[in-house]
mmCIF file of C-alpha atoms and ligand atoms in Angstrom:
data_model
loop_
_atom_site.group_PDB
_atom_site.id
_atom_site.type_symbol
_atom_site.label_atom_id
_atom_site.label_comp_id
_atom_site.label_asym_id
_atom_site.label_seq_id
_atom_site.Cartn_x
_atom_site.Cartn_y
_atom_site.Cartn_z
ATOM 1 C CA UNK A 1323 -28.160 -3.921 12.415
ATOM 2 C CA UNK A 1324 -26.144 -4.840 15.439
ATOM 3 C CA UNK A 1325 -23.719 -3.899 17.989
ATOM 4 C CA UNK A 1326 -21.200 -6.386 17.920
ATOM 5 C CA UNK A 1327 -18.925 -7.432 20.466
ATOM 6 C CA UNK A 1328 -15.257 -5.876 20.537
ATOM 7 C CA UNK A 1329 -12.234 -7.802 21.194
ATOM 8 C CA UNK A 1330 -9.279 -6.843 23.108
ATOM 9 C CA UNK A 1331 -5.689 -7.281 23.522
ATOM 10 C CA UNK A 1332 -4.683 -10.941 23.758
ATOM 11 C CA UNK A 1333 -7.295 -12.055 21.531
ATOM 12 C CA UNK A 1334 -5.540 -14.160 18.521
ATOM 13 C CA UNK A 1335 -8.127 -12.365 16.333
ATOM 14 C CA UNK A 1336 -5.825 -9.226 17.020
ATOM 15 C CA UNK A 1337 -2.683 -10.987 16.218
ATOM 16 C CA UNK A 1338 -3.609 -12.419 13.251
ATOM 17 C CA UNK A 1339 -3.191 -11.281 9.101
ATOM 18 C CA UNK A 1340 -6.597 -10.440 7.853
ATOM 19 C CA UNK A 1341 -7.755 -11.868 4.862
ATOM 20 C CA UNK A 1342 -8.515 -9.877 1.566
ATOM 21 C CA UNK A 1343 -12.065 -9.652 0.534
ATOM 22 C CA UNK A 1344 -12.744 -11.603 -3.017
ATOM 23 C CA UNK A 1345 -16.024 -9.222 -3.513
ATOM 24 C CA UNK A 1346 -16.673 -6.305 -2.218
ATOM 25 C CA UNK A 1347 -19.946 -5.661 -3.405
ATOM 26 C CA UNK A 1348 -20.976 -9.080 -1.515
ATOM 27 C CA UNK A 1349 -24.459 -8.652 0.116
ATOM 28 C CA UNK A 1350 -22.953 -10.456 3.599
ATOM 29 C CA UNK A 1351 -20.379 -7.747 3.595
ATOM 30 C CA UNK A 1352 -22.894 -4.860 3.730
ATOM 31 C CA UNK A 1353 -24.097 -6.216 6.463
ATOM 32 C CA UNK A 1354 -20.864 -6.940 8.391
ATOM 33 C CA UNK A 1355 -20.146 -3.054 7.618
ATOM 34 C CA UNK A 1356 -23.720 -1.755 8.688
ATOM 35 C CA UNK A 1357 -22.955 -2.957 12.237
ATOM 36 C CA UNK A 1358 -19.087 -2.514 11.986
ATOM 37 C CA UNK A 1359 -20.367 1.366 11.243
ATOM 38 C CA UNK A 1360 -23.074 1.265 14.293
ATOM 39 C CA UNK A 1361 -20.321 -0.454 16.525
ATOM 40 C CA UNK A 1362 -17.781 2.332 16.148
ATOM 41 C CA UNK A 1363 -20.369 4.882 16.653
ATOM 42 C CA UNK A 1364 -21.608 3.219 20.054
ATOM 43 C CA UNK A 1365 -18.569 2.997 21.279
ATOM 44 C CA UNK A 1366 -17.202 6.554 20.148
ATOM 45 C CA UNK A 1367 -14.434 5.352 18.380
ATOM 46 C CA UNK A 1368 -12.906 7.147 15.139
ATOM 47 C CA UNK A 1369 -12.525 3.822 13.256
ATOM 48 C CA UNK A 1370 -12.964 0.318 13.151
ATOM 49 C CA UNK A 1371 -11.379 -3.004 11.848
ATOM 50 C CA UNK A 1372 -13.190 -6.152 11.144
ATOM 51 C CA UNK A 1373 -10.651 -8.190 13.062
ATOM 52 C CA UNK A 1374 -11.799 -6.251 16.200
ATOM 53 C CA UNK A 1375 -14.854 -7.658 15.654
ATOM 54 C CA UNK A 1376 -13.965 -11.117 15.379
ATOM 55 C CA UNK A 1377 -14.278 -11.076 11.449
ATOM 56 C CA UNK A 1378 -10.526 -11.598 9.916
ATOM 57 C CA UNK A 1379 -11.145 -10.253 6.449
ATOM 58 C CA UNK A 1380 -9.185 -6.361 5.258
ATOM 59 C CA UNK A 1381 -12.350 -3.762 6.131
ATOM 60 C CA UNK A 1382 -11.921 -0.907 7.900
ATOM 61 C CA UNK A 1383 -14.164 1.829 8.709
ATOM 62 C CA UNK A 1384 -13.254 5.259 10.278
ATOM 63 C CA UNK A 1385 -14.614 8.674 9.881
ATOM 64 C CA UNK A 1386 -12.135 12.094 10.591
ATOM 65 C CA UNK A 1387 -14.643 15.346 10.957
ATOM 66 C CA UNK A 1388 -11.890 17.444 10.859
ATOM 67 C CA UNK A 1389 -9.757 19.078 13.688
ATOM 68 C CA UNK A 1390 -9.588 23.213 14.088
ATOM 69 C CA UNK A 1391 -8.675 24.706 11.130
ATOM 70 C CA UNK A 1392 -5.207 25.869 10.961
ATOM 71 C CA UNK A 1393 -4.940 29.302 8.586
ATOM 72 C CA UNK A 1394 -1.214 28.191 7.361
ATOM 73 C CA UNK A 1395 -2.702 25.237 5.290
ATOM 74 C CA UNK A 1396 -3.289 25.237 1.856
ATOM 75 C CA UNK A 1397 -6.763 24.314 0.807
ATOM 76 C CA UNK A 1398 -5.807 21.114 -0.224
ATOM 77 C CA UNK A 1399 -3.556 20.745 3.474
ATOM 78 C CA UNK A 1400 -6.920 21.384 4.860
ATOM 79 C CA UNK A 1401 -8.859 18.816 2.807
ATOM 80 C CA UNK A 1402 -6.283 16.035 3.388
ATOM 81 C CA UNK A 1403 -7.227 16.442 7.089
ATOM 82 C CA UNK A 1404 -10.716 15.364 7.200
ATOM 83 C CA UNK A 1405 -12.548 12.465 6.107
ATOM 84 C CA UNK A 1406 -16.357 11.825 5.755
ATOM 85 C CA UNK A 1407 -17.528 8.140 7.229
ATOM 86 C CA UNK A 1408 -15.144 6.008 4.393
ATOM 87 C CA UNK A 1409 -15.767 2.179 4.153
ATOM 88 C CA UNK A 1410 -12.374 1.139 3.305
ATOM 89 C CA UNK A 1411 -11.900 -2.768 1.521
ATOM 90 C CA UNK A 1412 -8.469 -4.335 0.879
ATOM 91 C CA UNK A 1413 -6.588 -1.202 1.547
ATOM 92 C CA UNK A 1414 -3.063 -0.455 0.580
ATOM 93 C CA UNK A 1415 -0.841 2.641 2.592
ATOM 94 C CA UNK A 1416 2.020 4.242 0.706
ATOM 95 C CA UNK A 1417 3.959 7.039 2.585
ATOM 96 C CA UNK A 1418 4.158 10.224 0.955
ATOM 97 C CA UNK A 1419 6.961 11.693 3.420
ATOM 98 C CA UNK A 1420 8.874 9.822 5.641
ATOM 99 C CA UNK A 1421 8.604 12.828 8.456
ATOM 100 C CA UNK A 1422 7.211 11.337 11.532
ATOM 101 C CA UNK A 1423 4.879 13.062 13.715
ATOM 102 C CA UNK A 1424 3.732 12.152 17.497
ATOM 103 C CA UNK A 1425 -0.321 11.707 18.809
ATOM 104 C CA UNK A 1426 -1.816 10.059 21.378
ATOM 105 C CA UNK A 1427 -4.262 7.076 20.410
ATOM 106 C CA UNK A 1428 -6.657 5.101 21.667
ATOM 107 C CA UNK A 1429 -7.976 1.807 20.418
ATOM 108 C CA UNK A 1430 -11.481 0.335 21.413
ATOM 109 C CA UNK A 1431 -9.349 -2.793 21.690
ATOM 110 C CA UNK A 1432 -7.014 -1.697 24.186
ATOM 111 C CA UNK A 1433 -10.194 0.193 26.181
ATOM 112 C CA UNK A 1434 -8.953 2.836 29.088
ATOM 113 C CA UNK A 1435 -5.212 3.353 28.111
ATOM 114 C CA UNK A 1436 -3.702 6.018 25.598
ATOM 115 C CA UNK A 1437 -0.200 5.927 24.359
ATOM 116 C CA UNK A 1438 1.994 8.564 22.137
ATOM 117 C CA UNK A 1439 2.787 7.098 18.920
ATOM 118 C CA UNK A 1440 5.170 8.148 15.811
ATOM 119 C CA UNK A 1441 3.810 7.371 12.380
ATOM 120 C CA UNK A 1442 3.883 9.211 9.293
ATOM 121 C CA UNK A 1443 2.276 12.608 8.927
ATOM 122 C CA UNK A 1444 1.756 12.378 5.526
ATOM 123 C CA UNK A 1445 0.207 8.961 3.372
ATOM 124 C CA UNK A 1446 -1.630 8.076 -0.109
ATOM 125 C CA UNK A 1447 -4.470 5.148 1.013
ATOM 126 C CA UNK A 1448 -5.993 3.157 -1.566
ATOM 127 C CA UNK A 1449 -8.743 0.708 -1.571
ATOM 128 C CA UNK A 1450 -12.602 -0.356 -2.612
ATOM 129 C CA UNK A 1451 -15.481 0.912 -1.260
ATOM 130 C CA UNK A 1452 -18.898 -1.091 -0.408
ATOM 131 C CA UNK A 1453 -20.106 -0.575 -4.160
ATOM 132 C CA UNK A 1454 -16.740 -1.625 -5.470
ATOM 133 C CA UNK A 1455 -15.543 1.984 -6.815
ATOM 134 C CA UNK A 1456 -12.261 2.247 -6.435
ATOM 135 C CA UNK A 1457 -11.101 4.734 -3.085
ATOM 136 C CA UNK A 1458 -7.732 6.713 -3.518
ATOM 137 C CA UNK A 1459 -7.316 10.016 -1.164
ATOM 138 C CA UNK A 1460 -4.186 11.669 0.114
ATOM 139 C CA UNK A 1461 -4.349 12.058 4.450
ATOM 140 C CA UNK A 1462 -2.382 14.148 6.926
ATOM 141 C CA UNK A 1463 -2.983 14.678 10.686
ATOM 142 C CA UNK A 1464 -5.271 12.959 12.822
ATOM 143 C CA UNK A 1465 -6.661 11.538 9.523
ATOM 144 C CA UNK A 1466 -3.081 9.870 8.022
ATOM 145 C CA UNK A 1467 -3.230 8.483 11.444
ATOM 146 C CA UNK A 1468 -6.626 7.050 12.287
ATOM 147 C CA UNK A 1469 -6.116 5.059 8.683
ATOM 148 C CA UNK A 1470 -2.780 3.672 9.527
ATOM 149 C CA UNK A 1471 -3.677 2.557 13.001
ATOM 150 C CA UNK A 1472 -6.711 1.128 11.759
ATOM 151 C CA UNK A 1473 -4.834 -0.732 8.969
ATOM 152 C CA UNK A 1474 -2.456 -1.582 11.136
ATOM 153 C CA UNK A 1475 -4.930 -4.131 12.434
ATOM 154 C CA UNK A 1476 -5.479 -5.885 9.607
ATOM 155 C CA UNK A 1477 -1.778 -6.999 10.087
ATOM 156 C CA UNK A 1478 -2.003 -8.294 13.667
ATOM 157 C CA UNK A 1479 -0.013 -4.671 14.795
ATOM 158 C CA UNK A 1480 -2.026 -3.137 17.866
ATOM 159 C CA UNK A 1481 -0.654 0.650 18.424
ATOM 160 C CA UNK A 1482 1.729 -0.122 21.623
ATOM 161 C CA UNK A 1483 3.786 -2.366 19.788
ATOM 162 C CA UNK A 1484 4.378 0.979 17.748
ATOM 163 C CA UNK A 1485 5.799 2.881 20.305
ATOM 164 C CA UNK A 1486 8.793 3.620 21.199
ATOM 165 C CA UNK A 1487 8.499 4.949 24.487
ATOM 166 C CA UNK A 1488 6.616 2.639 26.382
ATOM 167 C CA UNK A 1489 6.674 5.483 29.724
ATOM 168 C CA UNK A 1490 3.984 7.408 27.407
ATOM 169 C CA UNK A 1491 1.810 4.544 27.868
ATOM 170 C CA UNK A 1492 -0.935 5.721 30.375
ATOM 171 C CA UNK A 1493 -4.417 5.211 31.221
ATOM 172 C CA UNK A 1494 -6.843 7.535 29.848
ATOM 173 C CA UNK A 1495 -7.981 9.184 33.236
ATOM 174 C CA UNK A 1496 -4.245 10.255 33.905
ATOM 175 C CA UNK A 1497 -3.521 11.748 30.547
ATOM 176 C CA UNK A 1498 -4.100 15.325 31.802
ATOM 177 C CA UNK A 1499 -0.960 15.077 34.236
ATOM 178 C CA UNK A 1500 1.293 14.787 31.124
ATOM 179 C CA UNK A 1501 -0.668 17.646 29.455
ATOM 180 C CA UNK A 1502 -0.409 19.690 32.185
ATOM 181 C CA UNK A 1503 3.379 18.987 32.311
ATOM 182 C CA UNK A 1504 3.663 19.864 28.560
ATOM 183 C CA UNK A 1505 2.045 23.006 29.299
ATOM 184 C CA UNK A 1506 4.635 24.105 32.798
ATOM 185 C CA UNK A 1507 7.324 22.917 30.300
ATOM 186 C CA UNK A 1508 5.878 25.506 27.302
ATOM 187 C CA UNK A 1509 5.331 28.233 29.811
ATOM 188 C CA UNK A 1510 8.802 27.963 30.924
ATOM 189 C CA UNK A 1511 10.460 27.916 27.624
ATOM 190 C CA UNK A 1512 8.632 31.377 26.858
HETATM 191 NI NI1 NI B 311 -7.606 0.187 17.248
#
């Protein structure tokens, strides 16, 4: 296994329409994902597309462990917010609700910055995984949007050409000024 070298923004790699993957039980693929996997973990990141490692084929790999659980949710609500470490070939998205919802991201492509982005709160994500079974999960939360950000790659999309409010695009060491704001601005409306 390796650590393989990222790429970042301005790379064609990033711009590009990933390939889909004939096989994906292929024995060269299980290794690209071995050190896509060890990659994501060196660097921290949630997830991890194959572009960003210089390989233009549709793999992504991302793993959710789950965020505080909130009492409101149903069991299933809960479920649909956490994923184990997924291996995710030739995936497809469908939205389940158009209601947006806002997060900040990162992307080990875009290293030091964090920006607010809208996507769905609620998706369906299909797709293979390394032994060829077929993956099909509903996601919500963090989850719904590490997939679509990561999928996003595979279509050339990097998240700040998803935002829509480019003033909520900051670098990572100066996101605790906007928090702090949020929280005056809370404080006040109680
Ligand atoms: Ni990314």
């Amino acid at each position: 296994m390796a650590i393989l070298k990222i790429a970042r923004m301005g790379h064609p790699v990033l711009a590009g329409i990933a390939a889909p993957v004939a096989d994906p039980t292929d024995p060269e693929l299980k290794r690209l994902v071995a050190d896509m996997i060890e990659t994501m973990k060196d660097s921290d990141g949630a997830g991890l597309a194959a572009p960003q490692v210089h390989v233009p084929l549709r793999v992504v790999v991302f793993q959710v462990p789950g965020e505080p659980i909130d009492e409101t949710l149903s069991a299933v609500e809960r479920f649909d917010h956490t994923a184990p470490l997924t291996v995710l070939i030739n995936p497809v998205i469908q939205v389940m609700e158009e209601v947006l919802e806002g997060g900040w991201e990162g992307c080990l492509s875009v290293p030091g910055l964090r920006g607010w982005v809208e996507r769905p709160r609620h998706i369906r994500y299909t797709g293979f995984d390394i032994a060829g079974n077929r993956v099909s999960r509903t996601a919500r939360g963090f989850h719904a949007r590490v997939v679509q950000h990561e999928c996003d790659h595979l279509d050339g999309m990097l998240y700040p050409l998803r935002m829509q409010d480019l003033s909520k695009l900051l670098f990572e060491s100066e996101v605790h000024h906007w928090l702090e704001q949020q929280e005056t601005q809370n404080q006040a409306v109680k």
